[in-house]
C-alpha atoms as a printed R data frame, in Angstrom:
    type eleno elety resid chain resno       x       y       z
1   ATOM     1    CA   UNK     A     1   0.000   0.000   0.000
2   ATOM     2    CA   UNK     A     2   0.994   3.340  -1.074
3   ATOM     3    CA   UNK     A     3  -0.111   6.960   0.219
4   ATOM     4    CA   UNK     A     4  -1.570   9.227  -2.281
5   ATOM     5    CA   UNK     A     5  -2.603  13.106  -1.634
6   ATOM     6    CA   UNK     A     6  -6.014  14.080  -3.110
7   ATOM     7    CA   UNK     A     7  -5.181  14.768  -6.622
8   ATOM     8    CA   UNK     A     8  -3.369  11.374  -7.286
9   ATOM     9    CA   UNK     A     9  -7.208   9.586  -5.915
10  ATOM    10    CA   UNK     A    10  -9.262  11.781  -7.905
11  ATOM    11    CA   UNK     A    11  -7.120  10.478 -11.079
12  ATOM    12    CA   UNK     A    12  -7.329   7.143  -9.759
13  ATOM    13    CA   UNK     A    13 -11.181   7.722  -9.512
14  ATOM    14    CA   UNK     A    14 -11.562   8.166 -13.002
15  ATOM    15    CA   UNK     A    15 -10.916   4.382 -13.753
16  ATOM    16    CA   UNK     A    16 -13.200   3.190 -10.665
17  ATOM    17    CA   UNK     A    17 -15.024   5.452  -8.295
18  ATOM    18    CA   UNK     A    18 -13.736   5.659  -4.923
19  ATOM    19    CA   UNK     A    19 -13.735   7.154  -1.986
20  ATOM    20    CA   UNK     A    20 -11.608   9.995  -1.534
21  ATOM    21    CA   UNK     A    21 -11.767  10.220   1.758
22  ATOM    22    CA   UNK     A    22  -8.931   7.702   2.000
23  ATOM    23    CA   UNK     A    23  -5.423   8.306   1.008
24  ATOM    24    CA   UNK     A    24  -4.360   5.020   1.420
25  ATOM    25    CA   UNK     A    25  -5.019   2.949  -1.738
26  ATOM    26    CA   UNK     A    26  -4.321  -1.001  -3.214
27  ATOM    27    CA   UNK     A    27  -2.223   0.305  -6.094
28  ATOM    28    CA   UNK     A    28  -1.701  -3.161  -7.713
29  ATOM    29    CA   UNK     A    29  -5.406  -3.850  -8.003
30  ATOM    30    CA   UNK     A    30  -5.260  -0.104  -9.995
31  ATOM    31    CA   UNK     A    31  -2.266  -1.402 -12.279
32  ATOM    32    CA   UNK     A    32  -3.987  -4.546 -13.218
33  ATOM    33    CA   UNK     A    33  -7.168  -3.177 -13.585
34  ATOM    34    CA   UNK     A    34  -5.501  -0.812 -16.369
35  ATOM    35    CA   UNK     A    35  -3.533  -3.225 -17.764
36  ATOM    36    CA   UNK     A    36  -6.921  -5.310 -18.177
37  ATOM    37    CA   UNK     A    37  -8.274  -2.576 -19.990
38  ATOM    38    CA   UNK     A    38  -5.679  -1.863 -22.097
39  ATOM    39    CA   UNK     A    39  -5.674  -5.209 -22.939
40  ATOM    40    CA   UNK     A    40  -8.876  -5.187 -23.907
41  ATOM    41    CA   UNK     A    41  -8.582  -2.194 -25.764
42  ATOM    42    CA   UNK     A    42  -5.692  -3.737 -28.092
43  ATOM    43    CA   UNK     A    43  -7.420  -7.246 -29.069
44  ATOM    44    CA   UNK     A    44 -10.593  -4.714 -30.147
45  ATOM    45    CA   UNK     A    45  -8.536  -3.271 -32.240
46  ATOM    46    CA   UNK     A    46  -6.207  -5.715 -33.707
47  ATOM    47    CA   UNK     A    47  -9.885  -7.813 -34.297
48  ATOM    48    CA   UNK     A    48 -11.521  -4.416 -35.420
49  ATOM    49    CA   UNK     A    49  -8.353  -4.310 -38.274
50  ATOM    50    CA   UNK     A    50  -7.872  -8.024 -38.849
51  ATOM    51    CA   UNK     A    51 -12.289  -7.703 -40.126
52  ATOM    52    CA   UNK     A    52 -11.522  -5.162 -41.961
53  ATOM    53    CA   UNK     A    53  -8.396  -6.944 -43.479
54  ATOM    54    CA   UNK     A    54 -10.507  -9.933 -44.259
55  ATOM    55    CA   UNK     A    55 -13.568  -8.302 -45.104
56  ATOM    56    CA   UNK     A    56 -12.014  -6.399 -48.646
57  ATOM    57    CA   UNK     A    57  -9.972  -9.080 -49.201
58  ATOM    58    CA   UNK     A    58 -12.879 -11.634 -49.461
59  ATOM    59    CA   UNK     A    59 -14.554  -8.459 -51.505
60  ATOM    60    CA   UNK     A    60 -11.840  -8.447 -54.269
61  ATOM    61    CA   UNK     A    61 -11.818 -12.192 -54.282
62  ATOM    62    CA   UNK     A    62 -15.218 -11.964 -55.367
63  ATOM    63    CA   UNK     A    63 -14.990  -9.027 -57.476
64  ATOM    64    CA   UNK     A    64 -12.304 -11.166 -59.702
65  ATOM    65    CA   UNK     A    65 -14.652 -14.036 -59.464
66  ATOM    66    CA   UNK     A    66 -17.308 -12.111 -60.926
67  ATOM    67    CA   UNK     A    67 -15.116 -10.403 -63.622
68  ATOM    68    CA   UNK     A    68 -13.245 -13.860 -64.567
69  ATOM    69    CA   UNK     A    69 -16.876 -15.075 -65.476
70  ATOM    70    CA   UNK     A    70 -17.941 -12.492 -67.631
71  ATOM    71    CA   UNK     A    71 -14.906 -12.322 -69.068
72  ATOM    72    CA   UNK     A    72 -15.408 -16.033 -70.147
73  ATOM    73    CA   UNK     A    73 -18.397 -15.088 -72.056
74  ATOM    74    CA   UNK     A    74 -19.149 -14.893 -75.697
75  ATOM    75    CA   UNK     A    75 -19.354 -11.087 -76.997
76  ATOM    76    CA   UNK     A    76 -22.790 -12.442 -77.803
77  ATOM    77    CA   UNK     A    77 -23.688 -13.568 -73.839
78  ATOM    78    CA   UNK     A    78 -22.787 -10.150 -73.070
79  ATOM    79    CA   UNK     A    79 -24.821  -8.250 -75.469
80  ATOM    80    CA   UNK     A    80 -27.968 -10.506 -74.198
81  ATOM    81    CA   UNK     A    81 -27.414  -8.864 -70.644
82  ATOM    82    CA   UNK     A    82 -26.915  -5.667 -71.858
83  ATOM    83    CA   UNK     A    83 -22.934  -4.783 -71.699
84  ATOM    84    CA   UNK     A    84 -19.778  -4.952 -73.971
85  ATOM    85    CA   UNK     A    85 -16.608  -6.577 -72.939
86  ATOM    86    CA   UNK     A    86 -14.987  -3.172 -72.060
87  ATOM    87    CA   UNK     A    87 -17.847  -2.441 -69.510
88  ATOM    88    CA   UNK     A    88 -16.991  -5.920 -67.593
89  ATOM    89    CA   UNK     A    89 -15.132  -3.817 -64.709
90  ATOM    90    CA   UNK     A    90 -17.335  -0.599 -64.223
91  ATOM    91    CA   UNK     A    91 -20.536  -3.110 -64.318
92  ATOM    92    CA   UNK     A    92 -19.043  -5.438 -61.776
93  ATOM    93    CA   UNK     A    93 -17.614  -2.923 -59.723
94  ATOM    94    CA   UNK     A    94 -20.647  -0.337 -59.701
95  ATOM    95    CA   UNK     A    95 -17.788   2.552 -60.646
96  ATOM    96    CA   UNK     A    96 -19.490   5.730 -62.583
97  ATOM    97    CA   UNK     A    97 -19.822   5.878 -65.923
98  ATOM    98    CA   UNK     A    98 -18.024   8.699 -66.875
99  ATOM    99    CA   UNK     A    99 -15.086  10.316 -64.089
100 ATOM   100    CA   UNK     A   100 -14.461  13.739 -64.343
101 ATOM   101    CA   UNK     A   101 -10.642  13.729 -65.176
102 ATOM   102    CA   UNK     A   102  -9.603  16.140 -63.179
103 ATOM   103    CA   UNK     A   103 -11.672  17.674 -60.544
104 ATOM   104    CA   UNK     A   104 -11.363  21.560 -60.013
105 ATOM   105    CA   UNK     A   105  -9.434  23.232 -57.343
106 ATOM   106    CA   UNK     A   106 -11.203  25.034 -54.876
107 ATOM   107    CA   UNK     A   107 -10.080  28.877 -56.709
108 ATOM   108    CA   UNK     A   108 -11.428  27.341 -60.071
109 ATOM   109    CA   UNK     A   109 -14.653  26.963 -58.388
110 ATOM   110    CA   UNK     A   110 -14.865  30.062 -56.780
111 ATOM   111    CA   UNK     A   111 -13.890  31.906 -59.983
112 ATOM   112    CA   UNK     A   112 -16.896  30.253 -61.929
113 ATOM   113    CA   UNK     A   113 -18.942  30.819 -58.929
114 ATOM   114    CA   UNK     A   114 -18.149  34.220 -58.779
115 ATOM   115    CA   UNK     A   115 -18.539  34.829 -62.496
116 ATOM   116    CA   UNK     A   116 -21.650  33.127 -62.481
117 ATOM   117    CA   UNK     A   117 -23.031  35.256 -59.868
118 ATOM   118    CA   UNK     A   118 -22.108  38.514 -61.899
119 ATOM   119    CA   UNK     A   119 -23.267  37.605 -65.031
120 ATOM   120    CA   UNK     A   120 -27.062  36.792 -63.107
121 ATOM   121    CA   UNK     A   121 -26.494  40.218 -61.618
122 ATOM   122    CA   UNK     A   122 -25.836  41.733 -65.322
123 ATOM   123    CA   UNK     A   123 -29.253  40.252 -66.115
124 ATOM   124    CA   UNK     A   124 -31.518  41.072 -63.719
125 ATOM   125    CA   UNK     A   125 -30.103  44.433 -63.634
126 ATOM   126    CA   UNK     A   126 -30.772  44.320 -67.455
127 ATOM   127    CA   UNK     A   127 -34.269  43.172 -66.887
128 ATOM   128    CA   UNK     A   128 -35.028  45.462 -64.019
129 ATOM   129    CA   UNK     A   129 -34.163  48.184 -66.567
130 ATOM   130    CA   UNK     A   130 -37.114  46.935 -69.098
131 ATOM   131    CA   UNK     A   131 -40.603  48.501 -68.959
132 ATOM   132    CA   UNK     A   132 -43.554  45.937 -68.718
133 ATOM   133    CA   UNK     A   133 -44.412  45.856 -72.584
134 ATOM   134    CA   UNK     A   134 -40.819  45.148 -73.489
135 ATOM   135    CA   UNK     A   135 -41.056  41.978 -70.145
136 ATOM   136    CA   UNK     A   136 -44.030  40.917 -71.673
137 ATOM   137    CA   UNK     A   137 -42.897  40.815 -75.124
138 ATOM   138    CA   UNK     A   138 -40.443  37.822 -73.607
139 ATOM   139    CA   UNK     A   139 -42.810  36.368 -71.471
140 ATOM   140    CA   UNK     A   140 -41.867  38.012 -68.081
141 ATOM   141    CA   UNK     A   141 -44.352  39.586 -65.458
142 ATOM   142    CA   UNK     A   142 -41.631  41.785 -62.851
143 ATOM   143    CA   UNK     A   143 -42.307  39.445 -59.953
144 ATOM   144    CA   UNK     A   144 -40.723  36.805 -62.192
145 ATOM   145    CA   UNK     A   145 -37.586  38.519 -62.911
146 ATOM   146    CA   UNK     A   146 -35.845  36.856 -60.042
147 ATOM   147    CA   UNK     A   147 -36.870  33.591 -60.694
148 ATOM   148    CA   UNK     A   148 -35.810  33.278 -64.249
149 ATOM   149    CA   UNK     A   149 -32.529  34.727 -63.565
150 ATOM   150    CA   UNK     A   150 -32.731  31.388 -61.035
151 ATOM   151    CA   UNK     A   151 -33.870  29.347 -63.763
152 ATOM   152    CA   UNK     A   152 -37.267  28.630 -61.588
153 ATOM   153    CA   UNK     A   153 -39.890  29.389 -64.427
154 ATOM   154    CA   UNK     A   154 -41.626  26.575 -63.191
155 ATOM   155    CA   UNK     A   155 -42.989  28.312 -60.284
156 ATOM   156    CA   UNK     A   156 -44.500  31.383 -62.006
157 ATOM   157    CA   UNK     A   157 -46.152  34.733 -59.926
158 ATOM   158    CA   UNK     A   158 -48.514  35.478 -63.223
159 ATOM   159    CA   UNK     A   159 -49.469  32.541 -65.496
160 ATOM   160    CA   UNK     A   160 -51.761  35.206 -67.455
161 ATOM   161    CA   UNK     A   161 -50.195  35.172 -70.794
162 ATOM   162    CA   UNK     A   162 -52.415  37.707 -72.461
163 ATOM   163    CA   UNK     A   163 -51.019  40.223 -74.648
164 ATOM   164    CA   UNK     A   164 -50.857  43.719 -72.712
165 ATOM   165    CA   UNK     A   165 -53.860  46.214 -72.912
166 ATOM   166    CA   UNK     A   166 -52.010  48.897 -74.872
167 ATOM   167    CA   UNK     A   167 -50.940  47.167 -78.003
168 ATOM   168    CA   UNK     A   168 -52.339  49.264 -80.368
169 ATOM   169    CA   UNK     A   169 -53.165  46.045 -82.711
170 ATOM   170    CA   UNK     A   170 -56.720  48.170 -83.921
171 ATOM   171    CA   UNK     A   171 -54.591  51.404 -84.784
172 ATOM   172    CA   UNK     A   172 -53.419  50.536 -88.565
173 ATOM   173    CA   UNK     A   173 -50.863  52.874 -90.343
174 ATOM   174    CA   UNK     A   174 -52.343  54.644 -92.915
């Protein structure tokens, strides 16, 4: 038995509650207590990795299985279930179709971004500018300015496309 002040018990109290009250404390039921856990904590793991480990490598065993067989087939076997001989691995791995070659950097993106957003604020400044005969020569009420510079047309304010009052169709030149 060893003699511990307070703050050496209170650390011991996070593995096992105890009472602090005494200062006098069975330090090698504490040590092999921890090394318990620890030990515990290590086989978790080295099962946890070993699954893992086993797991993918039973995957690709059956991935190669599964590509070895259709690879055996006639060009004509695979046309009757729909693939060609160079879409064996993307079918039998479920990779996309098409992979972007080279994915943009994050200033790429926030260049387009940021172009994109000034070019909709060219055109709803643009369209602001427009009186409502010349908006609803192009379809456009002004509550739906914002939402076609959005590309949300779907959800129109106005769905009265009649032509405006004042378009002097009965005035004729003469």
């Amino acid at each position: 038995m060893i003699s511990y002040g307070k703050k050496e018990v209170e650390a011991l109290a996070l593995i096992e509650p105890v009472n602090t009250n005494i200062t006098e404390i069975d330090t090698e039921y504490y040590l092999n207590k921890a090394r318990e856990l620890r030990s515990k904590y290590f086989a978790e793991k080295v099962s946890a990795l070993f699954q893992v480990t086993v797991g993918k490598y039973l995957r690709n065993r059956e991935i190669e299985e599964a590509k070895g067989a259709l690879y055996r087939m006639s060009d004509r076997e695979l046309r009757d279930i729909g693939i060609t001989r160079a879409e064996i691995d993307r079918a039998v791995e479920g990779t996309p179709e098409l992979e972007p070659v080279k994915k943009n950097g994050f200033w790429t993106s926030f260049i387009t971004k940021f172009l994109e957003a000034q070019t909709a604020r060219a055109a709803y400044v643009h369209l602001m500018a427009m009186n409502s005969r010349e908006l609803a020569d192009i379809g456009l009420t002004r509550s739906e300015i914002e939402a076609a510079i959005k590309g949300d047309r779907k959800y129109r304010a106005n769905d009265n496309l009649a032509q405006p009052s004042n378009t002097n169709d009965q005035r004729k030149a003469g």
